Coordinates of C-alpha atoms and ligand atoms in Angstrom, one line a residue:
M1 CA -6.2 -6.7 -2.4
C2 CA -10.0 -7.3 -2.5
G3 CA -12.3 -4.4 -2.6
I4 CA -15.8 -4.3 -1.0
I5 CA -18.6 -1.8 -1.3
G6 CA -22.2 -2.1 0.1
Y7 CA -24.9 0.4 -0.5
A8 CA -28.4 0.9 1.0
G9 CA -30.2 4.1 -0.1
H10 CA -32.6 5.7 -2.6
R11 CA -30.6 5.5 -5.8
P12 CA -30.4 2.5 -8.2
A13 CA -27.9 0.5 -6.2
V14 CA -26.1 -1.6 -8.8
P15 CA -24.6 1.4 -10.7
V16 CA -23.5 3.0 -7.4
V17 CA -21.8 -0.3 -6.5
I18 CA -20.1 -0.7 -9.9
E19 CA -18.9 2.9 -9.8
G20 CA -17.6 2.3 -6.3
L21 CA -15.7 -0.8 -7.4
R22 CA -14.2 1.2 -10.2
R23 CA -12.7 3.6 -7.6
L24 CA -11.3 0.6 -5.7
E25 CA -9.6 -0.9 -8.9
Y26 CA -6.3 0.5 -7.7
R27 CA -6.3 -2.3 -5.0
G28 CA -5.7 -4.8 -7.8
Y29 CA -8.2 -7.6 -8.7
D30 CA -8.7 -10.5 -11.1
S31 CA -12.5 -11.0 -10.9
A32 CA -15.6 -9.0 -9.7
G33 CA -19.2 -9.5 -8.8
V34 CA -22.3 -8.0 -7.3
A35 CA -25.4 -9.2 -5.4
F36 CA -28.8 -7.7 -5.1
A37 CA -32.2 -8.9 -4.1
R38 CA -35.1 -8.8 -6.6
Q39 CA -38.6 -10.4 -6.5
G40 CA -37.7 -12.5 -3.4
H41 CA -34.5 -13.9 -4.9
L42 CA -30.8 -13.0 -4.4
H43 CA -29.2 -12.3 -7.7
V44 CA -25.4 -12.8 -8.0
V45 CA -23.6 -11.8 -11.1
R46 CA -19.8 -12.5 -11.3
A47 CA -17.2 -12.3 -14.0
T48 CA -13.4 -12.8 -14.3
G49 CA -11.2 -10.1 -15.5
K50 CA -11.9 -6.4 -15.5
L51 CA -15.1 -4.6 -14.4
A52 CA -16.2 -4.2 -18.1
A53 CA -16.7 -8.0 -18.2
L54 CA -19.1 -7.8 -15.2
E55 CA -20.9 -4.8 -16.7
E56 CA -21.4 -6.8 -19.9
K57 CA -23.0 -9.6 -18.0
L58 CA -25.2 -7.2 -16.0
A59 CA -26.5 -5.7 -19.2
H60 CA -28.3 -9.0 -19.8
E61 CA -29.8 -9.1 -16.3
G62 CA -33.3 -7.6 -15.9
G63 CA -34.3 -5.1 -13.2
V64 CA -30.8 -4.1 -12.3
T65 CA -31.8 -0.5 -12.0
M66 CA -34.8 -1.2 -9.7
T67 CA -33.0 -2.3 -6.6
T68 CA -31.8 0.3 -4.0
C69 CA -29.6 -2.0 -2.0
A70 CA -26.6 -4.0 -3.3
M71 CA -23.1 -5.0 -2.6
G72 CA -20.1 -5.6 -4.8
H73 CA -16.6 -7.0 -4.7
T74 CA -13.3 -7.1 -6.6
R75 CA -11.3 -10.2 -5.8
W76 CA -7.6 -10.6 -5.6
A77 CA -7.2 -14.4 -5.5
T78 CA -5.9 -16.0 -2.3
H79 CA -7.9 -19.2 -1.9
G80 CA -8.4 -20.8 -5.3
A81 CA -7.7 -19.7 -8.8
P82 CA -9.0 -16.5 -10.3
V83 CA -12.0 -18.1 -12.0
E84 CA -15.7 -17.3 -11.9
R85 CA -16.7 -20.0 -9.4
N86 CA -14.3 -18.4 -6.9
A87 CA -15.4 -14.8 -7.5
H88 CA -17.5 -13.1 -4.9
P89 CA -20.3 -12.8 -3.8
H90 CA -20.7 -16.4 -2.5
C91 CA -24.1 -17.8 -1.4
S92 CA -25.2 -20.1 1.3
N93 CA -26.5 -23.5 0.1
D94 CA -30.1 -22.6 0.8
G95 CA -29.7 -19.4 -1.3
T96 CA -30.8 -17.1 1.4
L97 CA -27.5 -15.3 2.1
A98 CA -24.8 -13.8 0.0
M99 CA -21.4 -12.6 1.2
V100 CA -18.4 -10.6 0.0
H101 CA -15.1 -10.9 1.9
N102 CA -11.6 -9.5 2.0
G103 CA -9.0 -11.4 4.1
I104 CA -8.3 -15.0 5.0
I105 CA -10.2 -17.2 7.4
E106 CA -7.3 -19.4 8.7
N107 CA -9.4 -22.2 10.2
F108 CA -11.7 -22.5 7.1
Q109 CA -10.6 -26.1 6.4
E110 CA -11.7 -27.3 9.8
I111 CA -15.1 -25.4 9.6
K112 CA -15.6 -26.7 6.0
A113 CA -15.0 -30.3 7.1
A114 CA -17.6 -30.0 9.9
L115 CA -20.1 -28.4 7.4
I116 CA -19.5 -31.2 4.9
D117 CA -20.4 -33.7 7.6
K118 CA -23.7 -31.9 8.0
G119 CA -24.4 -32.2 4.3
Y120 CA -23.2 -28.8 3.0
V121 CA -21.7 -28.8 -0.5
F122 CA -19.2 -26.3 -1.9
S123 CA -18.9 -25.0 -5.4
S124 CA -15.7 -22.9 -4.9
E125 CA -12.4 -23.3 -3.2
T126 CA -12.9 -20.1 -1.1
D127 CA -12.9 -19.6 2.6
T128 CA -15.8 -17.1 2.0
E129 CA -18.2 -19.8 0.9
V130 CA -17.4 -21.6 4.1
L131 CA -18.1 -18.6 6.2
V132 CA -21.5 -17.8 4.6
N133 CA -22.6 -21.3 5.1
L134 CA -21.5 -21.3 8.7
I135 CA -23.8 -18.3 9.2
A136 CA -26.6 -20.2 7.6
E137 CA -25.9 -23.1 9.9
H138 CA -26.0 -20.9 13.0
R139 CA -29.3 -19.4 11.7
K140 CA -31.0 -22.7 12.1
T141 CA -30.8 -22.3 15.9
E142 CA -30.6 -18.5 15.9
P143 CA -33.1 -17.0 13.6
D144 CA -32.0 -13.4 14.2
L145 CA -29.4 -12.9 11.5
L146 CA -27.3 -10.5 13.5
H147 CA -26.8 -13.1 16.2
A148 CA -26.2 -15.9 13.7
F149 CA -23.6 -13.6 11.9
A150 CA -21.8 -12.8 15.2
A151 CA -21.8 -16.4 16.3
A152 CA -20.2 -17.5 13.0
L153 CA -17.6 -14.7 13.2
R154 CA -16.7 -15.7 16.7
E155 CA -15.8 -19.1 15.4
A156 CA -13.6 -17.8 12.5
R157 CA -9.9 -17.1 13.0
G158 CA -7.9 -14.8 10.8
A159 CA -8.5 -11.6 9.0
Y160 CA -11.7 -10.4 7.4
A161 CA -13.8 -7.5 6.2
V162 CA -17.2 -8.9 5.2
C163 CA -20.5 -7.7 4.0
L164 CA -23.6 -9.9 4.1
M165 CA -27.0 -9.7 2.5
D166 CA -30.2 -11.6 3.2
K167 CA -32.9 -12.3 0.7
E168 CA -35.6 -12.0 3.5
N169 CA -34.6 -8.4 4.3
P170 CA -33.3 -7.0 1.0
G171 CA -32.8 -3.5 2.3
V172 CA -30.4 -4.5 5.1
L173 CA -26.7 -5.1 5.0
Y174 CA -24.5 -6.5 7.7
A175 CA -20.7 -5.9 7.8
A176 CA -17.8 -6.7 10.1
R177 CA -14.1 -6.2 10.4
M178 CA -11.1 -8.0 11.9
S179 CA -7.6 -6.9 10.7
A180 CA -8.8 -5.8 7.3
P181 CA -10.0 -2.3 6.4
L182 CA -13.7 -1.4 6.4
I183 CA -15.1 2.1 6.5
F184 CA -18.7 3.2 7.0
G185 CA -20.0 6.2 5.0
I186 CA -22.9 8.1 6.4
G187 CA -25.1 9.7 3.8
T188 CA -28.5 11.4 3.8
G189 CA -31.1 8.7 3.3
E190 CA -28.3 6.4 2.2
N191 CA -25.4 4.6 3.8
F192 CA -22.3 2.8 2.5
I193 CA -19.7 0.3 3.6
A194 CA -16.4 0.0 1.8
S195 CA -12.8 -1.0 1.9
D196 CA -11.7 2.5 1.2
I197 CA -13.2 6.0 1.2
P198 CA -12.9 6.8 -2.6
A199 CA -15.5 4.1 -3.2
F200 CA -18.3 6.4 -1.8
L201 CA -16.6 9.8 -1.7
P202 CA -18.8 11.3 -4.4
Y203 CA -21.8 10.8 -2.1
T204 CA -20.6 11.5 1.4
R205 CA -17.5 12.8 3.3
K206 CA -18.8 11.7 6.7
V207 CA -17.2 8.4 7.8
L208 CA -16.8 6.1 10.7
F209 CA -13.6 4.0 10.8
L210 CA -14.7 0.6 12.1
E211 CA -12.5 -1.0 14.6
D212 CA -11.5 -4.7 14.7
G213 CA -14.2 -6.8 16.3
E214 CA -17.1 -4.5 15.3
I215 CA -20.2 -5.3 13.4
V216 CA -22.5 -2.8 11.6
R217 CA -26.1 -3.3 10.6
L218 CA -27.2 -0.7 8.0
T219 CA -30.2 0.3 6.0
A220 CA -31.0 3.4 3.9
S221 CA -32.2 5.3 7.0
G222 CA -30.1 4.1 9.8
F223 CA -27.3 2.0 11.2
E224 CA -25.9 0.6 14.4
V225 CA -22.3 -0.3 15.3
L226 CA -22.0 -3.2 17.7
Q227 CA -19.2 -5.1 19.5
L228 CA -18.8 -8.6 18.1
A229 CA -18.0 -10.0 21.5
D230 CA -21.4 -9.2 23.2
L231 CA -23.4 -7.2 20.6
S232 CA -23.3 -4.1 22.9
L233 CA -23.4 -0.7 21.2
A234 CA -20.0 0.7 20.1
T235 CA -19.5 4.5 20.2
H236 CA -17.9 6.3 17.4
E237 CA -17.4 9.9 16.4
P238 CA -17.9 10.4 12.7
Q239 CA -15.0 12.1 10.9
V240 CA -15.2 14.4 7.9
I241 CA -12.8 13.7 5.0
Q242 CA -11.2 16.8 3.6
W243 CA -9.7 15.5 0.3
D244 CA -11.8 15.1 -2.8
M245 CA -12.0 12.9 -5.8
Q246 CA -10.2 15.5 -7.9
A247 CA -7.1 14.7 -6.0
A248 CA -7.5 11.1 -7.0
Q249 CA -8.0 11.7 -10.8
K250 CA -5.3 11.5 -13.4
S251 CA -5.2 15.3 -14.2
G252 CA -4.4 14.7 -17.9
Y253 CA -1.5 12.3 -17.3
R254 CA -1.4 9.1 -19.2
H255 CA -1.3 7.0 -16.0
F256 CA -1.8 7.6 -12.3
M257 CA 1.8 6.5 -11.8
L258 CA 3.2 9.3 -14.1
K259 CA 1.0 11.8 -12.4
E260 CA 2.2 10.6 -9.0
I261 CA 5.9 10.8 -10.0
F262 CA 5.3 14.4 -11.2
E263 CA 3.6 15.2 -7.9
Q264 CA 6.8 14.7 -5.9
P265 CA 7.9 18.4 -5.9
R266 CA 4.4 19.2 -4.4
V267 CA 4.6 16.4 -1.9
I268 CA 7.9 17.7 -0.6
A269 CA 6.6 21.3 -0.4
D270 CA 3.5 20.1 1.5
G271 CA 5.6 17.9 3.8
L272 CA 7.7 20.8 4.8
T273 CA 4.8 23.1 5.4
G274 CA 4.3 23.6 9.1
R275 CA 7.2 21.3 9.9
V276 CA 10.0 23.8 9.3
S277 CA 10.2 27.1 11.0
H278 CA 13.0 29.5 11.6
G279 CA 15.7 27.0 10.8
D280 CA 14.2 24.3 13.0
V281 CA 12.1 21.2 12.6
L282 CA 8.8 20.9 14.4
L283 CA 7.5 17.4 14.8
R284 CA 5.0 18.0 17.6
E285 CA 3.8 14.4 17.3
L286 CA 7.1 13.3 18.6
D287 CA 7.5 15.8 21.4
A288 CA 6.0 13.5 24.1
L289 CA 8.2 10.6 23.1
P290 CA 11.8 10.2 24.2
V291 CA 14.6 10.1 21.6
P292 CA 15.0 6.3 21.1
R293 CA 18.1 4.6 22.4
R294 CA 17.8 2.3 19.5
L295 CA 15.3 2.4 16.6
Y296 CA 13.9 -0.6 14.7
I297 CA 12.3 0.4 11.4
V298 CA 9.8 -2.2 10.2
A299 CA 8.1 -2.2 6.8
C300 CA 7.5 -4.0 3.5
G301 CA 8.4 -3.4 -0.1
T302 CA 9.1 0.2 -1.1
S303 CA 8.4 1.4 2.5
Y304 CA 11.2 -1.0 3.6
H305 CA 13.5 0.7 1.1
S306 CA 12.6 4.1 2.5
G307 CA 13.6 2.7 6.0
L308 CA 16.9 1.4 4.7
W309 CA 17.7 4.9 3.2
G310 CA 16.5 6.7 6.4
R311 CA 18.9 4.6 8.5
H312 CA 21.8 6.5 7.0
L313 CA 20.4 9.9 8.0
L314 CA 19.2 8.8 11.4
E315 CA 22.5 7.3 12.3
H316 CA 24.6 10.2 10.8
W317 CA 22.6 13.2 12.0
A318 CA 20.8 12.0 15.1
K319 CA 23.3 9.3 16.2
V320 CA 20.5 6.9 16.8
P321 CA 21.5 3.3 16.1
V322 CA 19.0 1.9 13.6
Q323 CA 18.0 -1.7 12.6
V324 CA 15.8 -2.0 9.5
E325 CA 13.6 -5.2 9.3
I326 CA 11.2 -6.7 6.8
A327 CA 7.9 -6.8 8.6
S328 CA 7.1 -10.4 7.6
E329 CA 10.4 -11.5 9.1
F330 CA 10.2 -9.3 12.2
R331 CA 6.8 -10.6 13.2
Y332 CA 8.1 -14.2 13.4
R333 CA 11.5 -13.6 14.9
D334 CA 12.1 -16.3 17.5
T335 CA 14.0 -13.9 19.7
L336 CA 13.1 -10.3 19.7
L337 CA 15.5 -8.4 22.0
L338 CA 13.5 -5.2 22.4
E339 CA 14.3 -3.1 25.4
K340 CA 12.4 -0.4 27.3
D341 CA 14.1 2.6 25.6
D342 CA 13.9 1.1 22.1
M343 CA 11.4 2.4 19.6
V344 CA 9.8 0.7 16.7
L345 CA 8.9 2.8 13.7
V346 CA 6.5 1.1 11.3
I347 CA 6.4 2.6 7.8
S348 CA 3.4 2.0 5.5
Q349 CA 1.8 4.0 2.7
S350 CA -1.6 2.3 3.1
G351 CA -1.4 1.8 6.9
E352 CA -3.1 -1.5 6.3
T353 CA -0.3 -3.9 5.3
A354 CA -1.0 -7.1 7.3
D355 CA 2.6 -7.9 8.1
T356 CA 3.4 -4.4 9.1
L357 CA 0.3 -4.1 11.3
A358 CA 1.2 -7.5 13.0
A359 CA 4.7 -6.2 13.6
L360 CA 3.3 -3.0 15.2
R361 CA 1.1 -5.1 17.5
I362 CA 4.0 -7.3 18.5
A363 CA 6.1 -4.3 19.3
R364 CA 3.2 -2.9 21.4
E365 CA 3.0 -6.2 23.3
H366 CA 6.7 -5.7 24.2
G367 CA 5.9 -2.4 25.8
V368 CA 8.3 -0.3 23.6
H369 CA 7.4 3.0 22.0
V370 CA 5.7 2.5 18.6
L371 CA 5.6 5.2 16.0
G372 CA 3.8 5.0 12.7
L373 CA 4.7 6.7 9.5
C374 CA 1.7 6.5 7.2
N375 CA 0.0 8.1 4.3
V376 CA -3.6 7.1 4.8
V377 CA -5.4 9.0 7.5
G378 CA -7.4 6.9 9.9
S379 CA -5.8 3.6 8.6
S380 CA -5.3 0.7 11.1
I381 CA -1.6 1.5 11.6
A382 CA -2.3 5.1 12.1
R383 CA -4.8 4.3 14.8
E384 CA -2.9 1.6 16.6
A385 CA 0.5 3.3 16.8
Q386 CA 1.3 5.3 19.9
A387 CA 2.0 8.3 17.8
V388 CA 1.7 8.8 14.0
L389 CA 3.4 11.1 11.5
Y390 CA 1.4 11.5 8.4
T391 CA 3.4 11.7 5.1
Q392 CA 0.6 13.9 3.5
A393 CA 1.4 12.6 0.0
G394 CA -2.4 12.5 -0.9
P395 CA -4.1 9.4 -2.3
E396 CA -1.7 7.2 -4.2
I397 CA -3.7 5.3 -6.7
S398 CA -1.1 3.5 -8.9
V399 CA -0.3 0.1 -7.4
A400 CA 3.4 0.9 -7.7
S401 CA 4.5 3.2 -4.9
T402 CA 6.3 6.4 -6.0
K403 CA 5.3 9.6 -4.3
A404 CA 4.7 7.8 -1.1
M405 CA 8.4 6.8 -1.0
C406 CA 9.4 10.4 -1.6
S407 CA 7.2 11.6 1.3
Q408 CA 8.5 8.9 3.6
M409 CA 12.1 9.9 2.8
L410 CA 11.3 13.5 3.5
M411 CA 9.8 12.6 6.9
L412 CA 12.7 10.4 7.8
A413 CA 15.1 13.3 7.0
L414 CA 13.0 15.6 9.2
M415 CA 13.0 13.0 12.0
A416 CA 16.8 12.7 11.8
L417 CA 17.1 16.5 12.0
Y418 CA 14.6 16.8 14.8
W419 CA 16.2 14.1 17.0
G420 CA 19.6 15.5 16.0
R421 CA 18.6 18.8 17.6
R422 CA 17.1 17.1 20.7
K423 CA 20.3 15.0 21.2
D424 CA 22.5 17.9 20.2
S425 CA 24.3 15.6 17.8
M426 CA 24.4 17.9 14.9
T427 CA 25.5 21.5 14.7
M428 CA 22.9 24.2 14.1
E429 CA 24.8 25.3 10.9
D430 CA 24.6 21.8 9.5
R431 CA 20.9 21.6 10.2
H432 CA 20.3 25.0 8.6
S433 CA 22.2 24.0 5.5
V434 CA 20.3 20.8 5.1
L435 CA 17.0 22.6 5.6
A436 CA 18.0 25.3 3.0
V437 CA 18.5 22.5 0.4
L438 CA 15.2 20.8 1.4
E439 CA 13.4 24.1 0.9
K440 CA 14.8 24.5 -2.6
L441 CA 14.1 20.9 -3.5
P442 CA 10.5 21.3 -4.9
N443 CA 11.7 23.9 -7.4
V444 CA 14.8 21.9 -8.4
L445 CA 12.8 18.8 -9.0
A446 CA 9.9 20.5 -10.8
E447 CA 12.4 22.0 -13.2
A448 CA 14.3 18.7 -13.7
L449 CA 11.4 16.3 -14.1
P450 CA 10.4 17.0 -17.8
E451 CA 14.0 16.5 -19.0
M452 CA 14.4 13.4 -16.8
H453 CA 11.2 12.0 -18.3
K454 CA 12.6 12.6 -21.8
R455 CA 15.8 10.8 -21.0
A456 CA 14.0 7.9 -19.3
R457 CA 11.9 7.5 -22.5
E458 CA 15.0 7.4 -24.7
L459 CA 16.8 4.9 -22.6
S460 CA 13.7 2.7 -22.1
R461 CA 13.5 2.2 -25.9
K462 CA 17.2 1.1 -26.0
Y463 CA 17.0 -1.3 -23.0
A464 CA 13.4 -2.6 -23.0
Q465 CA 14.4 -5.9 -24.7
A466 CA 16.7 -6.9 -21.8
R467 CA 15.5 -9.9 -19.8
N468 CA 17.6 -9.1 -16.8
F469 CA 19.0 -6.0 -15.1
F470 CA 21.3 -5.2 -12.2
Y471 CA 20.9 -2.0 -10.2
L472 CA 24.1 -1.1 -8.2
G473 CA 24.6 1.5 -5.6
R474 CA 26.6 2.1 -2.4
G475 CA 25.9 3.7 0.9
H476 CA 22.6 5.6 0.9
C477 CA 22.2 4.8 -2.8
Y478 CA 22.1 1.1 -2.2
P479 CA 18.4 1.2 -1.0
L480 CA 17.7 3.3 -4.1
A481 CA 19.2 0.5 -6.2
L482 CA 16.9 -2.0 -4.5
E483 CA 14.0 0.3 -5.2
G484 CA 14.9 0.8 -8.9
A485 CA 15.1 -3.0 -9.3
L486 CA 11.7 -3.5 -7.5
K487 CA 10.1 -0.9 -9.7
L488 CA 11.4 -2.4 -12.9
K489 CA 10.3 -5.9 -12.1
E490 CA 6.9 -5.1 -10.8
L491 CA 6.0 -2.9 -13.7
S492 CA 7.7 -4.3 -16.8
Y493 CA 8.1 -7.9 -15.5
I494 CA 11.8 -7.7 -16.4
H495 CA 13.9 -9.6 -13.9
A496 CA 16.0 -7.1 -11.9
E497 CA 18.1 -7.2 -8.8
G498 CA 19.5 -4.5 -6.7
Y499 CA 22.9 -5.0 -5.2
A500 CA 25.4 -3.2 -3.0
A501 CA 28.0 -2.5 -5.7
G502 CA 30.8 -4.0 -3.7
E503 CA 28.9 -7.4 -3.6
M504 CA 29.1 -7.9 -7.3
K505 CA 32.4 -9.7 -7.3
H506 CA 31.2 -12.1 -4.6
G507 CA 29.0 -13.9 -7.1
P508 CA 26.5 -11.9 -9.2
I509 CA 29.2 -10.7 -11.6
A510 CA 29.2 -14.2 -13.0
L511 CA 25.9 -13.4 -14.7
I512 CA 27.2 -10.4 -16.7
D513 CA 27.3 -10.7 -20.5
P514 CA 26.3 -8.3 -23.3
T515 CA 22.6 -9.2 -22.8
F516 CA 22.6 -8.4 -19.1
P517 CA 22.7 -4.6 -18.5
T518 CA 23.5 -2.8 -15.3
F519 CA 22.1 0.5 -14.0
V520 CA 24.8 2.1 -11.8
L521 CA 24.1 4.9 -9.3
A522 CA 27.3 6.9 -9.5
L523 CA 26.9 10.1 -7.7
D524 CA 29.5 12.6 -6.8
D525 CA 30.3 11.6 -3.2
D526 CA 33.0 9.9 -1.2
L527 CA 32.1 6.5 -2.5
L528 CA 32.3 7.4 -6.1
P529 CA 35.8 5.9 -6.8
K530 CA 34.6 2.6 -5.4
V531 CA 31.4 2.7 -7.5
V532 CA 33.4 3.5 -10.6
S533 CA 35.7 0.5 -10.0
N534 CA 32.6 -1.7 -9.8
L535 CA 31.3 -0.2 -13.0
V536 CA 34.5 -0.9 -14.8
E537 CA 34.5 -4.5 -13.6
V538 CA 31.0 -4.9 -15.2
Q539 CA 32.3 -3.3 -18.5
A540 CA 35.3 -5.7 -18.5
R541 CA 32.8 -8.5 -18.8
Q542 CA 31.1 -6.8 -21.8
G543 CA 28.2 -5.7 -19.7
R544 CA 26.3 -2.7 -20.9
V545 CA 26.0 0.1 -18.4
I546 CA 23.6 3.0 -17.8
A547 CA 25.4 5.4 -15.3
L548 CA 23.2 7.8 -13.4
V549 CA 25.5 10.7 -12.5
N550 CA 25.6 14.3 -11.4
D551 CA 27.9 17.2 -12.3
G552 CA 31.5 16.5 -11.6
V553 CA 31.3 12.8 -12.4
D554 CA 33.3 11.8 -15.4
V555 CA 32.6 8.1 -16.2
K556 CA 32.6 6.2 -19.4
A557 CA 29.4 4.2 -19.9
D558 CA 27.2 3.1 -22.7
D559 CA 24.7 5.6 -21.5
V560 CA 25.4 8.4 -19.1
W561 CA 22.3 10.1 -17.5
N562 CA 22.9 13.4 -15.8
I563 CA 20.6 14.4 -13.0
P564 CA 20.6 17.6 -10.8
S565 CA 23.4 17.8 -8.2
L566 CA 22.1 17.8 -4.6
P567 CA 24.5 17.6 -1.7
G568 CA 25.0 14.5 0.5
F569 CA 22.1 12.3 1.3
L570 CA 19.6 14.7 -0.3
A571 CA 20.9 13.6 -3.7
A572 CA 18.6 10.6 -3.3
F573 CA 15.6 12.9 -4.0
A574 CA 16.8 13.2 -7.6
V575 CA 17.8 9.6 -8.0
L576 CA 14.3 8.4 -7.0
P577 CA 12.3 9.9 -9.9
A578 CA 14.9 8.9 -12.4
V579 CA 14.6 5.2 -11.5
Q580 CA 10.8 5.5 -11.3
L581 CA 10.6 7.1 -14.7
F582 CA 12.9 4.6 -16.3
S583 CA 10.6 1.7 -15.1
Y584 CA 7.5 3.6 -16.0
E585 CA 8.6 4.2 -19.6
T586 CA 10.0 0.7 -20.0
A587 CA 6.7 -0.8 -18.9
D588 CA 4.6 1.5 -21.0
Y589 CA 6.7 0.9 -24.0
L590 CA 6.3 -2.9 -23.5
G591 CA 2.5 -2.4 -23.3
K592 CA 2.1 -3.4 -19.7
D593 CA -0.7 -2.4 -17.4
V594 CA 1.3 0.3 -15.6
D595 CA -1.2 1.3 -12.9
Q596 CA -2.3 -2.2 -12.2
P597 CA 0.5 -4.7 -12.7
R598 CA -0.4 -8.3 -12.8
N599 CA -0.6 -10.3 -9.5
L600 CA -0.1 -7.2 -7.4
A601 CA -2.4 -5.4 -5.0
K602 CA -2.1 -1.9 -3.7
S603 CA -2.9 -2.7 -0.1
V604 CA -1.7 -6.1 1.0
T605 CA -4.1 -6.8 3.8
V606 CA -3.4 -10.6 4.0
E607 CA -0.1 -12.3 5.0
Ligands
M6R701 O1 1.2 0.3 2.0 P1 2.6 -0.1 2.4 O2 3.6 0.9 2.2 O3 2.7 -0.8 3.7 O4 2.9 -1.2 1.3 C1 4.1 -1.9 1.3 C2 4.4 -2.7 0.0 O5 3.3 -3.6 -0.2 C3 4.5 -1.7 -1.2 O6 5.4 -0.8 -1.0 C4 4.8 -2.6 -2.5 O7 6.1 -3.1 -2.4 C5 4.6 -1.7 -3.8 N1 4.1 -2.6 -4.8 C6 5.8 -1.1 -4.3 O8 5.6 -0.4 -5.4

């Protein structure tokens, strides 16, 4: 999703902005640009492709290092193709204003038509160019830019995080947010505005999380945060960020994704710290909430797969009936039968996913309890949920989600144990034995990962030429089959589908032939005989099979991949890195951009 950074301070601003954009690259983008004022003019430099292309253009611009206020943008195309004329910043027709924007202005066509009637012309297909011209139009009757900015925003419907620059006051930036992330960084003699904290973290750890409907006016020496509705002052307590850039670097791994896969043992250890004590689970964030009569889990993508997996544990251990829904479907359900004692749990790594946030708001309107499971501290979902459990996985930079899923699964397991204790639906002995395995998990995985990586590399070389793949699993392994398929397609662009193994003979098996391999999750559990039957059915159609197994499983397959044995549901913690590593190695072998796959954004802040 688009990334924004604005800077007003005492340093050469353009390099600060470019550096900030580089730290926002993880969000995904297809063009980039910067704006700064010099000698009474606004200069806008834009380029398609990666930041290097923008830097190349900037190298030919004079005076780039002289300015101490600038703003920049990485664009992930929504309105209009990823071409230079649609790249941000966009300027008003009179050349006085420049704007960068993340989000979608839903009524931009209507506003555009009215502006065209007034003689405005547009050189891009973007909603942003419409918005900046709407501000210019308001400025004709309202010379104070702050008031003109607010008046235009009040007319706009939809989601936005915007930053605005005026050629008349080159040291001032204006920014505003509505349903898209925007964070204000407070420095000494310098201030920042950005879509995410890493953009300015080398300069300051002191931040303000802007709320929806707030505007900020900032200079090098000061700032004010105001309510969009009436421009009254908004009060905020600055927060100090504890994590540092080191945590967001690659630490010698070839890609962030590989580093993040290998961080999973540490993620589990950190997640257990302070949450498990004397054989019991402490989730103080949930103490004030009742155990739900029924739980709806709402999420997107990988977070949705975590929810599907968590359902098995929550129903089995805590005896809480669970319904898992895709957020973009949940938010538009014609009939939502939520009742007073129900709870909605929204899961999101970023805490900014537009559909998940909308689902949360709908749930709140229905008056049910709303719990958030998030990784990013201070994110919109974390702030708007009634209670939040943080997954504590640390910054996840690679667009493909890996360690976040592991941390979500851990928290879902802890929730199931916690509610199981409160409902007395699980014996103490059973709880203790699950916790004993969880506590050993970091070591088990840390030891197993290098060998798993090696095996993933071997198999990727053998199967990388396939154009299609099935992933099959049953029970709690079915969500992992879905996740394996999602990872393979998003990273390597090989078409892959996850199926409940028992569904194969209801249609999909028709596709099987020697060119269409199948990845079967065949763990040593009660469903193994059923899974083996499905595997044999694939082989009978000359389908090649990779069987992911643990000790005690004796299957014949083209390739058998042994992973550590873990009991019951916890076996999933060994399956997850295996499917992640297979996708990683396949994509890397095929020369794909592993950390920033095409067309994808890390944080999907638009519908
Ligand atoms: O930040 P969230 O967990 O809400 O994001 C949800 C999905 O957009 C995300 O999991 C996506 O599917 C990833 N590309 C998966 O690797």
